[in-house]
Amino acid sequence: MMSRKGPGASITRGKEFDGKVHGDRGNKAMDVDLVRLLKTQDLGYVRTLRSVALKEVKGLEERWILAGGLEEEDEGWDSEEDEPGKVKKIVFADGVEEREEKLKREMRGDEDEDEEMEDNDEKKFEAERKAKNLEKLKGKLTAAKKKLKALTEAERELEITQAKMAKTATSGGVTKKSGRKIKVRERKR
């Protein structure tokens, strides 16, 4: 008999062979959240929770877009790199007097620049607040999408389980080890 690992277990283990073939059967491990849902909930409840989670994801996506988030997130995008640097103004003067006159005008303009700097500080504060808000929304959206994925997977698994337990031929051609299809029991007459 061939095992899943190589030559038959009866050959390799000799007299100690008990007829059990050890090895991976190709089954996929389920997520922990999915297992918890499958153990405790029925299909109707899972569908209800899934619809609520779907509405929550849609609402969070809308809030994300309205808050200024992009639909497609660029991983390498950095807002500090995209801000333009301070523009330097080069002024040419014909003489010394003209240069001094322009310097005096600029000194008077420094008072205006102080007000502009206050405006810039407010803009920076507003940008930081907006960035924090976007980060919070991004975290909530990621968690909601994970929850929706687990609920969708749980619903699918429960539907498959129901189909396998049904007496109708809905199980999708499940075969026994010998290769014959499992026959659905017919009603006794």
PDB file of C-alpha atoms in Angstrom:
ATOM      1  CA  MET A   1       0.000   0.000   0.000  1.00  0.00           C
ATOM      2  CA  MET A   2       1.358   3.439  -0.921  1.00  0.00           C
ATOM      3  CA  SER A   3       1.276   6.181   1.655  1.00  0.00           C
ATOM      4  CA  ARG A   4       1.252   9.910   1.085  1.00  0.00           C
ATOM      5  CA  LYS A   5       4.936  10.147   1.944  1.00  0.00           C
ATOM      6  CA  GLY A   6       6.486   7.442  -0.240  1.00  0.00           C
ATOM      7  CA  PRO A   7       6.614   3.656  -0.141  1.00  0.00           C
ATOM      8  CA  GLY A   8       3.962   1.783   1.778  1.00  0.00           C
ATOM      9  CA  ALA A   9       3.898   2.032   5.529  1.00  0.00           C
ATOM     10  CA  SER A  10       3.709  -1.739   5.800  1.00  0.00           C
ATOM     11  CA  ILE A  11       7.125  -1.961   4.154  1.00  0.00           C
ATOM     12  CA  THR A  12       8.806   0.743   6.219  1.00  0.00           C
ATOM     13  CA  ARG A  13       7.282  -0.077   9.616  1.00  0.00           C
ATOM     14  CA  GLY A  14       7.099  -3.859   9.315  1.00  0.00           C
ATOM     15  CA  LYS A  15       5.082  -5.716  11.960  1.00  0.00           C
ATOM     16  CA  GLU A  16       4.131  -2.492  13.719  1.00  0.00           C
ATOM     17  CA  PHE A  17       1.987  -1.355  10.753  1.00  0.00           C
ATOM     18  CA  ASP A  18      -1.553  -0.747  12.017  1.00  0.00           C
ATOM     19  CA  GLY A  19      -3.204   0.124   8.691  1.00  0.00           C
ATOM     20  CA  LYS A  20      -3.210   3.894   9.192  1.00  0.00           C
ATOM     21  CA  VAL A  21      -1.653   6.032   6.478  1.00  0.00           C
ATOM     22  CA  HIS A  22      -0.073   9.192   7.856  1.00  0.00           C
ATOM     23  CA  GLY A  23       0.331  12.380   5.890  1.00  0.00           C
ATOM     24  CA  ASP A  24      -1.222  15.586   4.691  1.00  0.00           C
ATOM     25  CA  ARG A  25      -4.631  15.138   3.090  1.00  0.00           C
ATOM     26  CA  GLY A  26      -4.565  18.520   1.391  1.00  0.00           C
ATOM     27  CA  ASN A  27      -7.096  20.214   3.677  1.00  0.00           C
ATOM     28  CA  LYS A  28      -6.695  23.923   4.269  1.00  0.00           C
ATOM     29  CA  ALA A  29      -6.590  25.306   7.806  1.00  0.00           C
ATOM     30  CA  MET A  30      -9.409  27.707   8.643  1.00  0.00           C
ATOM     31  CA  ASP A  31      -8.965  31.123  10.183  1.00  0.00           C
ATOM     32  CA  VAL A  32      -9.456  31.323  13.971  1.00  0.00           C
ATOM     33  CA  ASP A  33     -12.263  33.898  13.633  1.00  0.00           C
ATOM     34  CA  LEU A  34     -14.012  31.642  11.149  1.00  0.00           C
ATOM     35  CA  VAL A  35     -13.792  28.623  13.463  1.00  0.00           C
ATOM     36  CA  ARG A  36     -15.266  30.618  16.350  1.00  0.00           C
ATOM     37  CA  LEU A  37     -18.165  31.734  14.155  1.00  0.00           C
ATOM     38  CA  LEU A  38     -18.811  28.232  12.863  1.00  0.00           C
ATOM     39  CA  LYS A  39     -18.831  26.770  16.369  1.00  0.00           C
ATOM     40  CA  THR A  40     -21.286  29.245  17.850  1.00  0.00           C
ATOM     41  CA  GLN A  41     -23.575  30.643  15.162  1.00  0.00           C
ATOM     42  CA  ASP A  42     -26.141  29.491  12.638  1.00  0.00           C
ATOM     43  CA  LEU A  43     -26.418  30.523   9.004  1.00  0.00           C
ATOM     44  CA  GLY A  44     -29.167  33.131   9.474  1.00  0.00           C
ATOM     45  CA  TYR A  45     -27.214  34.959  12.154  1.00  0.00           C
ATOM     46  CA  VAL A  46     -24.029  34.906  10.070  1.00  0.00           C
ATOM     47  CA  ARG A  47     -25.925  36.362   7.082  1.00  0.00           C
ATOM     48  CA  THR A  48     -27.382  39.121   9.262  1.00  0.00           C
ATOM     49  CA  LEU A  49     -23.972  40.008  10.684  1.00  0.00           C
ATOM     50  CA  ARG A  50     -22.455  39.936   7.196  1.00  0.00           C
ATOM     51  CA  SER A  51     -25.028  42.413   5.859  1.00  0.00           C
ATOM     52  CA  VAL A  52     -24.357  44.728   8.821  1.00  0.00           C
ATOM     53  CA  ALA A  53     -20.596  44.446   8.261  1.00  0.00           C
ATOM     54  CA  LEU A  54     -21.040  45.149   4.539  1.00  0.00           C
ATOM     55  CA  LYS A  55     -22.964  48.352   5.299  1.00  0.00           C
ATOM     56  CA  GLU A  56     -20.273  49.359   7.782  1.00  0.00           C
ATOM     57  CA  VAL A  57     -17.512  48.823   5.192  1.00  0.00           C
ATOM     58  CA  LYS A  58     -19.394  50.878   2.599  1.00  0.00           C
ATOM     59  CA  GLY A  59     -19.918  53.706   5.096  1.00  0.00           C
ATOM     60  CA  LEU A  60     -16.265  53.694   6.134  1.00  0.00           C
ATOM     61  CA  GLU A  61     -15.133  53.722   2.498  1.00  0.00           C
ATOM     62  CA  GLU A  62     -17.361  56.740   1.812  1.00  0.00           C
ATOM     63  CA  ARG A  63     -16.013  58.539   4.887  1.00  0.00           C
ATOM     64  CA  TRP A  64     -12.455  57.657   3.811  1.00  0.00           C
ATOM     65  CA  ILE A  65     -12.978  59.183   0.361  1.00  0.00           C
ATOM     66  CA  LEU A  66     -14.709  62.284   1.763  1.00  0.00           C
ATOM     67  CA  ALA A  67     -11.897  62.788   4.283  1.00  0.00           C
ATOM     68  CA  GLY A  68      -9.407  63.013   1.449  1.00  0.00           C
ATOM     69  CA  GLY A  69      -8.147  59.462   1.244  1.00  0.00           C
ATOM     70  CA  LEU A  70      -7.343  57.926  -2.085  1.00  0.00           C
ATOM     71  CA  GLU A  71      -9.207  54.864  -3.317  1.00  0.00           C
ATOM     72  CA  GLU A  72      -5.941  53.263  -4.360  1.00  0.00           C
ATOM     73  CA  GLU A  73      -3.363  53.705  -1.651  1.00  0.00           C
ATOM     74  CA  ASP A  74       0.171  54.437  -2.783  1.00  0.00           C
ATOM     75  CA  GLU A  75       2.596  52.845  -0.345  1.00  0.00           C
ATOM     76  CA  GLY A  76       5.501  55.119  -1.275  1.00  0.00           C
ATOM     77  CA  TRP A  77       3.476  58.335  -1.146  1.00  0.00           C
ATOM     78  CA  ASP A  78       4.669  60.888   1.367  1.00  0.00           C
ATOM     79  CA  SER A  79       2.976  64.264   1.762  1.00  0.00           C
ATOM     80  CA  GLU A  80       6.151  65.969   3.036  1.00  0.00           C
ATOM     81  CA  GLU A  81       8.004  65.202  -0.192  1.00  0.00           C
ATOM     82  CA  ASP A  82       5.205  66.612  -2.338  1.00  0.00           C
ATOM     83  CA  GLU A  83       5.058  69.991  -0.588  1.00  0.00           C
ATOM     84  CA  PRO A  84       6.846  72.656  -2.625  1.00  0.00           C
ATOM     85  CA  GLY A  85       9.837  74.316  -1.017  1.00  0.00           C
ATOM     86  CA  LYS A  86       9.908  78.003  -0.123  1.00  0.00           C
ATOM     87  CA  VAL A  87      10.395  80.055  -3.265  1.00  0.00           C
ATOM     88  CA  LYS A  88      13.321  82.452  -3.138  1.00  0.00           C
ATOM     89  CA  LYS A  89      12.736  85.772  -4.793  1.00  0.00           C
ATOM     90  CA  ILE A  90      15.687  87.353  -6.561  1.00  0.00           C
ATOM     91  CA  VAL A  91      15.465  91.121  -6.979  1.00  0.00           C
ATOM     92  CA  PHE A  92      17.912  93.081  -9.077  1.00  0.00           C
ATOM     93  CA  ALA A  93      18.737  96.669  -8.127  1.00  0.00           C
ATOM     94  CA  ASP A  94      20.571  99.249 -10.232  1.00  0.00           C
ATOM     95  CA  GLY A  95      22.113 101.159  -7.362  1.00  0.00           C
ATOM     96  CA  VAL A  96      22.834 101.112  -3.633  1.00  0.00           C
ATOM     97  CA  GLU A  97      20.002 103.510  -2.795  1.00  0.00           C
ATOM     98  CA  GLU A  98      17.479 101.439  -4.691  1.00  0.00           C
ATOM     99  CA  ARG A  99      18.681  98.295  -2.891  1.00  0.00           C
ATOM    100  CA  GLU A 100      18.337  99.946   0.551  1.00  0.00           C
ATOM    101  CA  GLU A 101      14.872 101.179  -0.345  1.00  0.00           C
ATOM    102  CA  LYS A 102      13.786  97.662  -1.301  1.00  0.00           C
ATOM    103  CA  LEU A 103      15.252  96.281   1.945  1.00  0.00           C
ATOM    104  CA  LYS A 104      13.214  98.794   3.951  1.00  0.00           C
ATOM    105  CA  ARG A 105      10.079  97.726   2.087  1.00  0.00           C
ATOM    106  CA  GLU A 106      10.875  94.106   2.881  1.00  0.00           C
ATOM    107  CA  MET A 107      11.304  94.949   6.589  1.00  0.00           C
ATOM    108  CA  ARG A 108       7.859  96.485   6.613  1.00  0.00           C
ATOM    109  CA  GLY A 109       6.653  93.369   4.837  1.00  0.00           C
ATOM    110  CA  ASP A 110       8.086  91.177   7.644  1.00  0.00           C
ATOM    111  CA  GLU A 111       5.134  92.151   9.812  1.00  0.00           C
ATOM    112  CA  ASP A 112       2.858  90.736   7.125  1.00  0.00           C
ATOM    113  CA  GLU A 113       5.030  87.626   6.976  1.00  0.00           C
ATOM    114  CA  ASP A 114       4.467  87.021  10.711  1.00  0.00           C
ATOM    115  CA  GLU A 115       0.745  86.861  10.018  1.00  0.00           C
ATOM    116  CA  GLU A 116       1.430  84.539   7.086  1.00  0.00           C
ATOM    117  CA  MET A 117       3.535  82.287   9.350  1.00  0.00           C
ATOM    118  CA  GLU A 118       0.635  82.073  11.816  1.00  0.00           C
ATOM    119  CA  ASP A 119      -1.601  81.061   8.915  1.00  0.00           C
ATOM    120  CA  ASN A 120       0.985  78.457   7.878  1.00  0.00           C
ATOM    121  CA  ASP A 121       1.063  77.080  11.447  1.00  0.00           C
ATOM    122  CA  GLU A 122      -2.725  76.770  11.399  1.00  0.00           C
ATOM    123  CA  LYS A 123      -2.549  75.018   8.033  1.00  0.00           C
ATOM    124  CA  LYS A 124       0.088  72.594   9.344  1.00  0.00           C
ATOM    125  CA  PHE A 125      -2.012  71.869  12.439  1.00  0.00           C
ATOM    126  CA  GLU A 126      -5.059  71.268  10.241  1.00  0.00           C
ATOM    127  CA  ALA A 127      -3.052  68.973   7.958  1.00  0.00           C
ATOM    128  CA  GLU A 128      -1.779  66.963  10.957  1.00  0.00           C
ATOM    129  CA  ARG A 129      -5.314  66.625  12.323  1.00  0.00           C
ATOM    130  CA  LYS A 130      -6.545  65.486   8.926  1.00  0.00           C
ATOM    131  CA  ALA A 131      -3.724  62.933   8.673  1.00  0.00           C
ATOM    132  CA  LYS A 132      -4.567  61.514  12.123  1.00  0.00           C
ATOM    133  CA  ASN A 133      -8.222  61.267  11.144  1.00  0.00           C
ATOM    134  CA  LEU A 134      -7.285  59.440   7.941  1.00  0.00           C
ATOM    135  CA  GLU A 135      -5.105  56.988   9.892  1.00  0.00           C
ATOM    136  CA  LYS A 136      -7.978  56.217  12.278  1.00  0.00           C
ATOM    137  CA  LEU A 137     -10.366  55.684   9.382  1.00  0.00           C
ATOM    138  CA  LYS A 138      -7.827  53.472   7.630  1.00  0.00           C
ATOM    139  CA  GLY A 139      -7.490  51.274  10.727  1.00  0.00           C
ATOM    140  CA  LYS A 140     -11.254  50.982  11.153  1.00  0.00           C
ATOM    141  CA  LEU A 141     -11.688  50.176   7.470  1.00  0.00           C
ATOM    142  CA  THR A 142      -9.018  47.468   7.573  1.00  0.00           C
ATOM    143  CA  ALA A 143     -10.614  45.841  10.628  1.00  0.00           C
ATOM    144  CA  ALA A 144     -14.096  46.017   9.090  1.00  0.00           C
ATOM    145  CA  LYS A 145     -12.858  44.428   5.847  1.00  0.00           C
ATOM    146  CA  LYS A 146     -11.214  41.614   7.818  1.00  0.00           C
ATOM    147  CA  LYS A 147     -14.451  41.011   9.722  1.00  0.00           C
ATOM    148  CA  LEU A 148     -16.465  41.020   6.483  1.00  0.00           C
ATOM    149  CA  LYS A 149     -14.073  38.531   4.910  1.00  0.00           C
ATOM    150  CA  ALA A 150     -14.372  36.175   7.912  1.00  0.00           C
ATOM    151  CA  LEU A 151     -18.177  36.410   7.860  1.00  0.00           C
ATOM    152  CA  THR A 152     -18.328  35.768   4.105  1.00  0.00           C
ATOM    153  CA  GLU A 153     -16.078  32.741   4.499  1.00  0.00           C
ATOM    154  CA  ALA A 154     -18.202  31.470   7.409  1.00  0.00           C
ATOM    155  CA  GLU A 155     -21.372  31.836   5.355  1.00  0.00           C
ATOM    156  CA  ARG A 156     -19.826  29.901   2.485  1.00  0.00           C
ATOM    157  CA  GLU A 157     -18.596  27.117   4.792  1.00  0.00           C
ATOM    158  CA  LEU A 158     -22.008  26.831   6.456  1.00  0.00           C
ATOM    159  CA  GLU A 159     -23.737  26.610   3.066  1.00  0.00           C
ATOM    160  CA  ILE A 160     -21.367  23.822   2.018  1.00  0.00           C
ATOM    161  CA  THR A 161     -21.983  21.992   5.302  1.00  0.00           C
ATOM    162  CA  GLN A 162     -25.750  22.309   4.863  1.00  0.00           C
ATOM    163  CA  ALA A 163     -25.491  20.968   1.334  1.00  0.00           C
ATOM    164  CA  LYS A 164     -23.468  17.987   2.525  1.00  0.00           C
ATOM    165  CA  MET A 165     -25.975  17.204   5.277  1.00  0.00           C
ATOM    166  CA  ALA A 166     -28.984  17.502   2.978  1.00  0.00           C
ATOM    167  CA  LYS A 167     -30.694  14.388   1.631  1.00  0.00           C
ATOM    168  CA  THR A 168     -30.728  15.813  -1.862  1.00  0.00           C
ATOM    169  CA  ALA A 169     -27.931  15.496  -4.388  1.00  0.00           C
ATOM    170  CA  THR A 170     -26.489  18.913  -3.578  1.00  0.00           C
ATOM    171  CA  SER A 171     -23.193  17.836  -2.092  1.00  0.00           C
ATOM    172  CA  GLY A 172     -21.403  18.208  -5.413  1.00  0.00           C
ATOM    173  CA  GLY A 173     -20.281  14.708  -6.245  1.00  0.00           C
ATOM    174  CA  VAL A 174     -18.363  13.742  -3.126  1.00  0.00           C
ATOM    175  CA  THR A 175     -16.612  10.423  -3.653  1.00  0.00           C
ATOM    176  CA  LYS A 176     -15.562   7.661  -1.314  1.00  0.00           C
ATOM    177  CA  LYS A 177     -12.026   6.328  -1.158  1.00  0.00           C
ATOM    178  CA  SER A 178     -12.840   3.729  -3.776  1.00  0.00           C
ATOM    179  CA  GLY A 179     -13.863   6.379  -6.296  1.00  0.00           C
ATOM    180  CA  ARG A 180     -17.616   5.729  -6.235  1.00  0.00           C
ATOM    181  CA  LYS A 181     -19.913   8.673  -5.677  1.00  0.00           C
ATOM    182  CA  ILE A 182     -21.762   8.820  -2.385  1.00  0.00           C
ATOM    183  CA  LYS A 183     -25.360   7.936  -3.093  1.00  0.00           C
ATOM    184  CA  VAL A 184     -28.099  10.019  -1.561  1.00  0.00           C
ATOM    185  CA  ARG A 185     -30.513   7.897   0.446  1.00  0.00           C
ATOM    186  CA  GLU A 186     -33.893   7.725  -1.146  1.00  0.00           C
ATOM    187  CA  ARG A 187     -37.101   7.847   0.810  1.00  0.00           C
ATOM    188  CA  LYS A 188     -38.493   4.475   1.822  1.00  0.00           C
ATOM    189  CA  ARG A 189     -41.893   3.666   0.287  1.00  0.00           C
TER     190      ARG A 189
END
